[in-house]
Amino acid sequence: MIIKPVIDGVVARSAHPLGCEQAVLNQIEYVKASQPITNGPKRVLIIGGSSGFGLASRIALTFGAQADTISVSFEKKPSEKGTGSAGFYNDYYFKRHAKRAGRVAVNIHGDAFSQQIKDDVVEAIETYFEGEVDLVIYSVASGMRPKAESGQFWRSAIKPIGQPVSGTTLVLENDQWHNSTLEPATEEEAEATRKVMGGEDWEAWIDALINSESVAKGCKTIAFSYIGPEITHPIYLDGTLGRAKIDLHQTSHALNLKLANFDGGAYATVCKALVTKASVFIPGLTPYIIALYKVMKEKGTHEGCIEQMQRLFSSKLYGGEQVPVDGERLIRMDDWELDPETQARVKQLLDEINSDNFMQLGDYQGFKHEFLNLNGFDIDGVDYSSKIDTDKFIK
Ligand code: NAI
């Protein structure tokens, strides 16, 4: 069949295998041409390694630090009904290219929140890593988490806390500007979001690895967070997602103490706002992203996931004796985003951007192009008219 992009609101319903392969290859090329990651980890576990920051970190460490990797992800396989999700193909092609480069790449598909997958990973560490990991990256972005053995779920809600917030979503399906008002979350919704996106499962992973004696001397762990400028605080930092991220930051301190016993450390890493499968869902954030992209591209400071991860590992996490952190012990990869001159220009643009001019004033084209790229579309060098046999992936 010939695969075309299908977008439902802000959700991609199709993915192109060859485009996903090309997107992985482009990231590999970027890493190979960049500063190598010296003193990097050799055995890395990535929880959420099939797309976004997780995939980029896997590529950066495999091709920039010659690391072997185990990745856990939750992705849709192709079937008679659909093409499957981009993350499925990213995993498939990443593994192929990593193996060609002589690296071990193990893909484990399943629910990271479950005990079964944690046990499977411990077994894989035993088999492929001689029993120990040097770095654990927690990069799960999920809308829900099962409550152990009850058949019920915690569901995250992207909402403000305390008062309603009006925000705009850019609907990728039809390029429309859509205003909505979000009512404040109930206490139950805020708590459910913390359960899904906070630090609890990250801590459960590190505990499972410590208990199974899978933690190597000097082992580090990181998880990703977002803070953003004040204009995004009502929907992000002061809302349910922010509450979950504060929980994640606090977890990093608890884990830092636990890993100190192994001469290691734990860090919440604050990244830049980027287009990913997860971030396009956040109302109010997309106008900010198109303004930010416009300004950072003009200034030459724009980064995507791969540039952020390459810089994180080469200059921060493995850049010297000490990991550089701020007063709250956070690694700041949002330093270029929050540069005062950049933010002043973004704020000015946001005051001017509206439903009539957002395509001209903001970088909407770049935003949409990146979203299509995530799903293997709109990528140079890919023949989109060629017929794809998804049966081979099903088999
Ligand atoms: P993404 O949607 O691109 O990737 C999420 C990953 O989690 C995928 O590999 C997916 O398979 C995996 N996953 C989801 N549910 C799972 C489950 N139940 N079991 C196993 N794997 C599961 O997301 P993205 O944007 O890379 O987010 C990763 C982290 O980075 C999140 O914590 C997010 O809050 C954070 N972050 C994102 C920013 C952005 O602008 N995109 C900015 C700063 C932080």
Short mmCIF file of C-alpha atoms and ligand atoms in Angstrom, two decimals:
data_model
loop_
_atom_site.label_atom_id
_atom_site.label_comp_id
_atom_site.label_asym_id
_atom_site.label_seq_id
_atom_site.Cartn_x
_atom_site.Cartn_y
_atom_site.Cartn_z
CA MET A 1 0.00 0.00 0.00
CA ILE A 2 0.96 3.64 -0.39
CA ILE A 3 1.08 5.31 3.03
CA LYS A 4 -0.08 8.90 3.43
CA PRO A 5 -0.17 11.10 6.53
CA VAL A 6 -3.47 10.84 8.40
CA ILE A 7 -3.93 13.34 11.24
CA ASP A 8 -6.88 13.30 13.58
CA GLY A 9 -6.87 16.64 15.45
CA VAL A 10 -3.32 16.60 16.82
CA VAL A 11 -2.90 12.82 16.73
CA ALA A 12 -1.09 11.04 13.89
CA ARG A 13 -3.00 7.97 12.74
CA SER A 14 -0.40 6.74 10.26
CA ALA A 15 3.36 6.41 10.10
CA HIS A 16 5.73 5.80 7.21
CA PRO A 17 8.36 3.07 7.82
CA LEU A 18 10.88 4.41 5.30
CA GLY A 19 10.45 7.95 6.57
CA CYS A 20 10.99 6.78 10.14
CA GLU A 21 14.16 5.02 9.03
CA GLN A 22 15.37 8.19 7.30
CA ALA A 23 14.59 10.27 10.41
CA VAL A 24 16.67 7.85 12.52
CA LEU A 25 19.49 7.99 9.94
CA ASN A 26 19.43 11.80 9.94
CA GLN A 27 19.85 11.80 13.72
CA ILE A 28 22.69 9.28 13.46
CA GLU A 29 24.44 11.50 10.91
CA TYR A 30 24.06 14.52 13.20
CA VAL A 31 25.68 12.64 16.09
CA LYS A 32 28.53 11.31 13.97
CA ALA A 33 29.34 14.85 12.84
CA SER A 34 29.20 16.24 16.39
CA GLN A 35 31.61 16.39 19.30
CA PRO A 36 32.03 12.81 20.62
CA ILE A 37 30.77 11.99 24.11
CA THR A 38 33.96 11.17 25.99
CA ASN A 39 33.76 9.21 29.27
CA GLY A 40 30.17 8.29 28.38
CA PRO A 41 28.26 5.27 29.70
CA LYS A 42 28.61 1.93 27.93
CA ARG A 43 25.46 0.11 29.13
CA VAL A 44 22.33 2.23 29.00
CA LEU A 45 18.70 1.52 29.84
CA ILE A 46 16.15 3.88 28.28
CA ILE A 47 12.59 3.68 29.50
CA GLY A 48 10.59 5.35 26.72
CA GLY A 49 13.29 5.02 24.04
CA SER A 50 11.20 4.81 20.87
CA SER A 51 10.55 8.48 20.21
CA GLY A 52 11.21 12.08 21.27
CA PHE A 53 13.95 12.64 23.86
CA GLY A 54 14.29 8.92 24.67
CA LEU A 55 15.06 7.94 21.07
CA ALA A 56 17.39 10.92 20.62
CA SER A 57 19.31 9.99 23.77
CA ARG A 58 19.59 6.39 22.55
CA ILE A 59 21.00 7.55 19.20
CA ALA A 60 23.37 10.09 20.82
CA LEU A 61 24.84 7.51 23.19
CA THR A 62 25.03 4.63 20.70
CA PHE A 63 26.74 6.61 17.96
CA GLY A 64 28.47 9.26 20.07
CA ALA A 65 29.65 7.14 23.02
CA GLN A 66 29.60 3.60 21.55
CA ALA A 67 27.06 2.52 24.17
CA ASP A 68 24.92 -0.63 24.10
CA THR A 69 21.27 -0.01 24.90
CA ILE A 70 18.11 -1.67 26.16
CA SER A 71 14.93 0.30 25.46
CA VAL A 72 11.41 -0.13 26.78
CA SER A 73 8.50 1.33 24.84
CA PHE A 74 4.78 1.04 24.32
CA GLU A 75 3.98 1.26 20.63
CA LYS A 76 1.37 0.06 18.19
CA LYS A 77 2.40 -2.67 15.76
CA PRO A 78 1.14 -2.55 12.18
CA SER A 79 -1.95 -4.66 11.55
CA GLU A 80 -4.69 -5.14 8.94
CA LYS A 81 -6.30 -2.05 10.46
CA GLY A 82 -3.43 0.43 10.39
CA THR A 83 0.21 1.21 9.77
CA GLY A 84 1.22 1.08 13.45
CA SER A 85 2.91 3.92 15.30
CA ALA A 86 6.12 5.70 14.35
CA GLY A 87 7.83 4.49 17.52
CA PHE A 88 7.43 0.90 16.35
CA TYR A 89 9.39 1.63 13.17
CA ASN A 90 11.91 3.83 15.00
CA ASP A 91 12.71 0.88 17.27
CA TYR A 92 12.96 -1.52 14.35
CA TYR A 93 15.29 0.62 12.26
CA PHE A 94 17.33 1.92 15.18
CA LYS A 95 18.13 -1.67 16.11
CA ARG A 96 19.09 -2.54 12.54
CA HIS A 97 21.52 0.39 12.23
CA ALA A 98 22.94 -0.03 15.74
CA LYS A 99 23.66 -3.69 15.02
CA ARG A 100 25.35 -2.77 11.75
CA ALA A 101 27.59 -0.48 13.79
CA GLY A 102 28.44 -3.40 16.08
CA ARG A 103 26.34 -2.27 19.04
CA VAL A 104 23.92 -4.26 21.16
CA ALA A 105 20.36 -2.86 20.89
CA VAL A 106 17.56 -4.66 22.72
CA ASN A 107 13.94 -3.54 22.26
CA ILE A 108 11.42 -4.53 24.91
CA HIS A 109 7.78 -3.74 24.13
CA GLY A 110 5.28 -3.46 26.94
CA ASP A 111 4.00 -1.37 29.82
CA ALA A 112 6.87 0.25 31.70
CA PHE A 113 4.65 0.70 34.75
CA SER A 114 4.24 -3.08 35.15
CA GLN A 115 6.34 -5.35 37.35
CA GLN A 116 6.55 -7.87 34.49
CA ILE A 117 8.44 -5.45 32.23
CA LYS A 118 10.74 -4.46 35.10
CA ASP A 119 11.54 -8.16 35.59
CA ASP A 120 12.08 -8.64 31.85
CA VAL A 121 14.52 -5.72 31.81
CA VAL A 122 16.48 -7.08 34.79
CA GLU A 123 16.77 -10.37 32.89
CA ALA A 124 17.92 -8.54 29.73
CA ILE A 125 20.54 -6.64 31.76
CA GLU A 126 21.77 -10.00 33.04
CA THR A 127 21.92 -11.44 29.51
CA TYR A 128 23.28 -8.52 27.51
CA PHE A 129 25.05 -6.23 30.00
CA GLU A 130 26.74 -8.77 32.27
CA GLY A 131 24.27 -7.78 34.98
CA GLU A 132 24.80 -4.00 35.36
CA VAL A 133 23.76 -0.65 33.89
CA ASP A 134 25.76 2.61 33.86
CA LEU A 135 22.92 4.99 32.99
CA VAL A 136 19.12 4.83 33.30
CA ILE A 137 17.09 7.36 31.30
CA TYR A 138 13.44 7.70 32.25
CA SER A 139 11.61 9.29 29.28
CA VAL A 140 8.06 7.99 29.49
CA ALA A 141 5.25 10.33 28.37
CA SER A 142 1.95 8.64 28.97
CA GLY A 143 -1.68 9.55 29.48
CA MET A 144 -2.39 6.73 31.88
CA ARG A 145 -0.95 4.27 34.35
CA PRO A 146 -2.58 1.05 35.50
CA LYS A 147 -3.38 0.67 39.19
CA ALA A 148 -1.64 -2.56 40.13
CA GLU A 149 -3.88 -5.59 39.67
CA SER A 150 -7.19 -3.69 39.93
CA GLY A 151 -7.84 -3.34 36.19
CA GLN A 152 -8.30 0.42 36.72
CA PHE A 153 -6.15 3.34 35.62
CA TRP A 154 -4.90 6.71 36.78
CA ARG A 155 -5.47 9.11 33.88
CA SER A 156 -3.47 12.31 33.60
CA ALA A 157 -5.36 15.55 32.96
CA ILE A 158 -3.65 18.54 31.37
CA LYS A 159 -5.39 21.29 33.32
CA PRO A 160 -4.69 24.41 35.35
CA ILE A 161 -4.95 24.34 39.13
CA GLY A 162 -7.09 26.86 41.01
CA GLN A 163 -8.54 28.90 38.16
CA PRO A 164 -9.62 28.44 34.53
CA VAL A 165 -7.11 29.13 31.76
CA SER A 166 -7.82 30.06 28.15
CA GLY A 167 -5.44 28.71 25.58
CA THR A 168 -5.05 28.01 21.89
CA THR A 169 -4.38 24.69 20.23
CA LEU A 170 -3.13 24.62 16.65
CA VAL A 171 -5.08 21.80 15.08
CA LEU A 172 -2.65 20.08 12.75
CA GLU A 173 -5.38 18.17 10.92
CA ASN A 174 -6.82 21.29 9.26
CA ASP A 175 -4.31 24.03 10.21
CA GLN A 176 -6.88 25.76 12.39
CA TRP A 177 -6.43 27.99 15.41
CA HIS A 178 -8.72 26.68 18.14
CA ASN A 179 -9.43 28.59 21.36
CA SER A 180 -10.66 26.81 24.44
CA THR A 181 -11.01 27.41 28.14
CA LEU A 182 -9.82 24.76 30.52
CA GLU A 183 -11.56 24.45 33.84
CA PRO A 184 -9.31 23.86 36.84
CA ALA A 185 -8.47 20.31 37.76
CA THR A 186 -10.08 18.63 40.71
CA GLU A 187 -7.73 17.45 43.45
CA GLU A 188 -8.31 13.90 42.22
CA GLU A 189 -7.25 14.82 38.65
CA ALA A 190 -4.13 16.60 39.88
CA GLU A 191 -3.19 13.59 41.98
CA ALA A 192 -3.84 11.17 39.08
CA THR A 193 -1.53 13.29 36.86
CA ARG A 194 1.17 13.11 39.52
CA LYS A 195 0.77 9.34 39.63
CA VAL A 196 1.18 9.08 35.84
CA MET A 197 3.81 11.75 35.13
CA GLY A 198 5.50 12.26 38.51
CA GLY A 199 8.48 10.44 39.94
CA GLU A 200 6.89 7.35 41.49
CA ASP A 201 7.51 4.94 38.64
CA TRP A 202 11.02 6.32 38.04
CA GLU A 203 11.78 5.51 41.68
CA ALA A 204 10.18 2.05 41.32
CA TRP A 205 12.54 1.36 38.40
CA ILE A 206 15.65 2.42 40.32
CA ASP A 207 14.54 0.42 43.37
CA ALA A 208 13.99 -2.65 41.17
CA LEU A 209 17.47 -2.25 39.68
CA ILE A 210 19.11 -1.73 43.08
CA ASN A 211 17.28 -4.75 44.54
CA SER A 212 18.38 -6.96 41.66
CA GLU A 213 21.98 -5.71 42.01
CA SER A 214 21.88 -4.34 38.46
CA VAL A 215 23.37 -0.92 39.29
CA ALA A 216 27.01 -0.42 38.27
CA LYS A 217 29.48 1.70 40.24
CA GLY A 218 29.03 5.34 39.15
CA CYS A 219 25.56 4.68 37.71
CA LYS A 220 23.56 7.81 36.89
CA THR A 221 19.89 8.31 36.19
CA ILE A 222 18.02 11.18 34.55
CA ALA A 223 14.39 12.03 33.83
CA PHE A 224 13.08 14.93 31.76
CA SER A 225 11.17 17.95 32.95
CA TYR A 226 9.86 21.26 31.66
CA ILE A 227 9.58 24.63 33.41
CA GLY A 228 9.21 27.26 30.67
CA PRO A 229 8.81 31.04 30.89
CA GLU A 230 6.13 32.76 32.96
CA ILE A 231 3.67 33.04 30.06
CA THR A 232 3.36 29.22 29.97
CA HIS A 233 3.09 28.78 33.75
CA PRO A 234 -0.72 28.92 34.06
CA ILE A 235 -1.11 25.83 31.85
CA TYR A 236 2.18 24.10 32.64
CA LEU A 237 4.20 24.82 35.77
CA ASP A 238 1.28 25.98 37.90
CA GLY A 239 -1.03 23.28 36.52
CA THR A 240 -1.32 19.52 36.86
CA LEU A 241 1.74 18.81 34.68
CA GLY A 242 3.86 21.18 36.76
CA ARG A 243 2.74 19.47 39.93
CA ALA A 244 3.84 16.14 38.48
CA LYS A 245 7.19 17.64 37.41
CA ILE A 246 7.82 19.09 40.89
CA ASP A 247 7.23 15.57 42.20
CA LEU A 248 9.77 14.32 39.65
CA HIS A 249 12.31 16.91 40.85
CA GLN A 250 11.80 15.80 44.45
CA THR A 251 12.21 12.17 43.41
CA SER A 252 15.55 13.06 41.81
CA HIS A 253 16.85 14.11 45.27
CA ALA A 254 15.70 10.84 46.87
CA LEU A 255 17.28 8.83 44.05
CA ASN A 256 20.46 10.88 44.27
CA LEU A 257 20.87 9.74 47.87
CA LYS A 258 20.22 6.11 46.94
CA LEU A 259 22.70 6.19 44.06
CA ALA A 260 25.32 7.97 46.17
CA ASN A 261 25.88 4.50 47.66
CA PHE A 262 27.17 3.51 44.21
CA ASP A 263 29.13 6.76 43.63
CA GLY A 264 26.41 7.71 41.16
CA GLY A 265 23.73 10.39 40.96
CA ALA A 266 20.21 11.26 39.85
CA TYR A 267 19.16 14.40 38.00
CA ALA A 268 15.96 15.91 36.71
CA THR A 269 16.90 17.48 33.38
CA VAL A 270 14.88 20.48 32.24
CA CYS A 271 14.57 20.45 28.44
CA LYS A 272 13.47 22.91 25.81
CA ALA A 273 9.87 23.02 24.52
CA LEU A 274 9.76 20.89 21.39
CA VAL A 275 7.29 19.33 19.03
CA THR A 276 6.74 15.72 20.05
CA LYS A 277 3.81 13.31 20.06
CA ALA A 278 3.20 14.32 23.68
CA SER A 279 3.70 18.12 23.62
CA VAL A 280 1.23 18.98 20.81
CA PHE A 281 -1.53 17.97 23.23
CA ILE A 282 -0.87 20.80 25.66
CA PRO A 283 -3.35 23.63 25.04
CA GLY A 284 -1.75 27.06 25.02
CA LEU A 285 1.71 25.68 24.39
CA THR A 286 1.60 25.49 20.59
CA PRO A 287 1.38 29.27 19.88
CA TYR A 288 4.33 29.63 22.25
CA ILE A 289 6.24 26.90 20.38
CA ILE A 290 5.73 28.50 16.94
CA ALA A 291 6.88 31.87 18.31
CA LEU A 292 9.85 30.26 20.06
CA TYR A 293 10.89 28.31 16.95
CA LYS A 294 10.73 31.48 14.85
CA VAL A 295 12.95 33.44 17.24
CA MET A 296 15.45 30.67 18.02
CA LYS A 297 15.86 29.80 14.34
CA GLU A 298 16.51 33.46 13.54
CA LYS A 299 19.09 33.65 16.34
CA GLY A 300 20.67 30.31 15.33
CA THR A 301 20.00 28.76 18.75
CA HIS A 302 17.18 26.39 17.78
CA GLU A 303 17.66 22.76 18.81
CA GLY A 304 15.60 19.61 18.24
CA CYS A 305 15.61 16.49 20.44
CA ILE A 306 18.88 15.16 19.01
CA GLU A 307 20.74 18.46 19.43
CA GLN A 308 19.48 18.73 23.03
CA MET A 309 20.56 15.19 23.91
CA GLN A 310 23.93 15.47 22.19
CA ARG A 311 24.66 18.68 24.15
CA LEU A 312 23.35 17.16 27.39
CA PHE A 313 25.68 14.17 27.26
CA SER A 314 28.76 15.78 25.74
CA SER A 315 28.82 18.97 27.78
CA LYS A 316 26.74 18.42 30.94
CA LEU A 317 26.21 14.85 32.17
CA TYR A 318 29.60 13.54 30.99
CA GLY A 319 31.28 16.89 30.31
CA GLY A 320 33.57 17.01 33.36
CA GLU A 321 34.11 15.97 36.98
CA GLN A 322 31.00 17.81 38.24
CA VAL A 323 27.55 17.76 36.62
CA PRO A 324 26.55 21.45 36.28
CA VAL A 325 23.23 22.09 38.06
CA ASP A 326 21.23 25.13 39.20
CA GLY A 327 20.28 26.07 42.77
CA GLU A 328 17.59 23.39 42.81
CA ARG A 329 19.98 20.73 41.52
CA LEU A 330 18.37 20.67 38.06
CA ILE A 331 20.33 20.26 34.83
CA ARG A 332 19.19 23.15 32.61
CA MET A 333 18.95 22.33 28.92
CA ASP A 334 16.39 25.13 28.57
CA ASP A 335 19.15 27.73 29.01
CA TRP A 336 18.99 28.89 25.39
CA GLU A 337 15.17 28.90 25.39
CA LEU A 338 15.06 31.10 28.50
CA ASP A 339 17.72 33.55 27.29
CA PRO A 340 16.18 36.97 28.20
CA GLU A 341 16.59 38.44 24.71
CA THR A 342 14.91 35.37 23.17
CA GLN A 343 12.03 35.54 25.62
CA ALA A 344 11.51 39.28 25.10
CA ARG A 345 11.20 38.71 21.34
CA VAL A 346 8.90 35.69 21.84
CA LYS A 347 6.63 37.72 24.11
CA GLN A 348 6.46 40.51 21.56
CA LEU A 349 5.58 38.01 18.80
CA LEU A 350 2.92 36.33 20.95
CA ASP A 351 1.26 39.73 21.47
CA GLU A 352 0.99 40.07 17.69
CA ILE A 353 0.08 36.49 16.73
CA ASN A 354 -3.59 35.69 16.19
CA SER A 355 -5.85 33.32 14.28
CA ASP A 356 -5.41 35.31 11.03
CA ASN A 357 -1.64 35.69 10.94
CA PHE A 358 -0.16 32.75 12.91
CA MET A 359 1.08 31.07 9.72
CA GLN A 360 3.00 34.19 8.67
CA LEU A 361 4.26 35.49 12.03
CA GLY A 362 5.06 32.22 13.80
CA ASP A 363 7.00 29.22 12.51
CA TYR A 364 3.86 27.17 11.88
CA GLN A 365 5.42 25.56 8.79
CA GLY A 366 8.40 24.40 10.87
CA PHE A 367 6.07 23.13 13.60
CA LYS A 368 3.97 21.10 11.15
CA HIS A 369 7.04 19.86 9.27
CA GLU A 370 8.52 18.57 12.55
CA PHE A 371 5.24 16.89 13.50
CA LEU A 372 5.09 15.16 10.10
CA ASN A 373 8.78 14.18 10.46
CA LEU A 374 8.02 12.49 13.78
CA ASN A 375 5.73 10.16 11.88
CA GLY A 376 8.06 9.60 8.96
CA PHE A 377 6.54 12.14 6.52
CA ASP A 378 7.84 15.21 4.72
CA ILE A 379 11.44 13.95 4.86
CA ASP A 380 13.88 14.59 2.02
CA GLY A 381 15.10 11.54 0.16
CA VAL A 382 12.08 9.31 0.86
CA ASP A 383 10.05 8.02 -2.08
CA TYR A 384 6.50 8.39 -0.77
CA SER A 385 5.00 7.00 -3.98
CA SER A 386 6.55 3.56 -3.40
CA LYS A 387 4.35 0.72 -2.21
CA ILE A 388 5.05 -0.48 1.35
CA ASP A 389 4.49 -4.04 2.47
CA THR A 390 3.56 -3.75 6.17
CA ASP A 391 3.06 -7.54 6.28
CA LYS A 392 6.82 -8.01 6.65
CA PHE A 393 6.72 -5.95 9.87
CA ILE A 394 3.66 -7.84 11.13
CA LYS A 395 5.55 -11.12 10.61
P1 NAI B 1 7.29 10.99 23.31
O1 NAI B 1 5.82 10.81 23.23
O2 NAI B 1 8.01 11.35 22.06
O3 NAI B 1 7.96 9.64 23.90
C1 NAI B 1 7.40 8.96 24.96
C2 NAI B 1 7.99 7.58 25.10
O4 NAI B 1 7.32 6.92 26.19
C3 NAI B 1 7.79 6.66 23.88
O5 NAI B 1 8.96 5.91 23.69
C4 NAI B 1 6.65 5.73 24.30
O6 NAI B 1 6.67 4.46 23.68
C5 NAI B 1 6.96 5.61 25.79
N1 NAI B 1 5.81 5.17 26.58
C6 NAI B 1 4.62 5.79 26.76
N2 NAI B 1 3.84 5.05 27.59
C7 NAI B 1 4.56 3.96 27.94
C8 NAI B 1 4.30 2.83 28.76
N3 NAI B 1 3.17 2.68 29.42
N4 NAI B 1 5.27 1.88 28.85
C9 NAI B 1 6.46 2.01 28.17
N5 NAI B 1 6.75 3.07 27.41
C10 NAI B 1 5.82 4.03 27.30
O7 NAI B 1 7.53 12.05 24.47
P2 NAI B 1 8.66 13.13 24.79
O8 NAI B 1 8.14 14.47 24.44
O9 NAI B 1 9.98 12.71 24.30
O10 NAI B 1 8.62 13.10 26.40
C11 NAI B 1 9.57 12.40 27.18
C12 NAI B 1 9.74 13.16 28.50
O11 NAI B 1 10.29 14.47 28.22
C13 NAI B 1 8.42 13.42 29.25
O12 NAI B 1 8.66 13.28 30.63
C14 NAI B 1 8.11 14.88 28.92
O13 NAI B 1 7.31 15.49 29.90
C15 NAI B 1 9.53 15.45 28.90
N6 NAI B 1 9.67 16.74 28.22
C16 NAI B 1 9.14 16.98 26.98
C17 NAI B 1 9.27 18.23 26.40
C18 NAI B 1 8.68 18.53 25.04
O14 NAI B 1 8.57 19.71 24.70
N7 NAI B 1 8.34 17.53 24.25
C19 NAI B 1 10.01 19.33 27.07
C20 NAI B 1 10.60 18.94 28.32
C21 NAI B 1 10.41 17.70 28.88
#
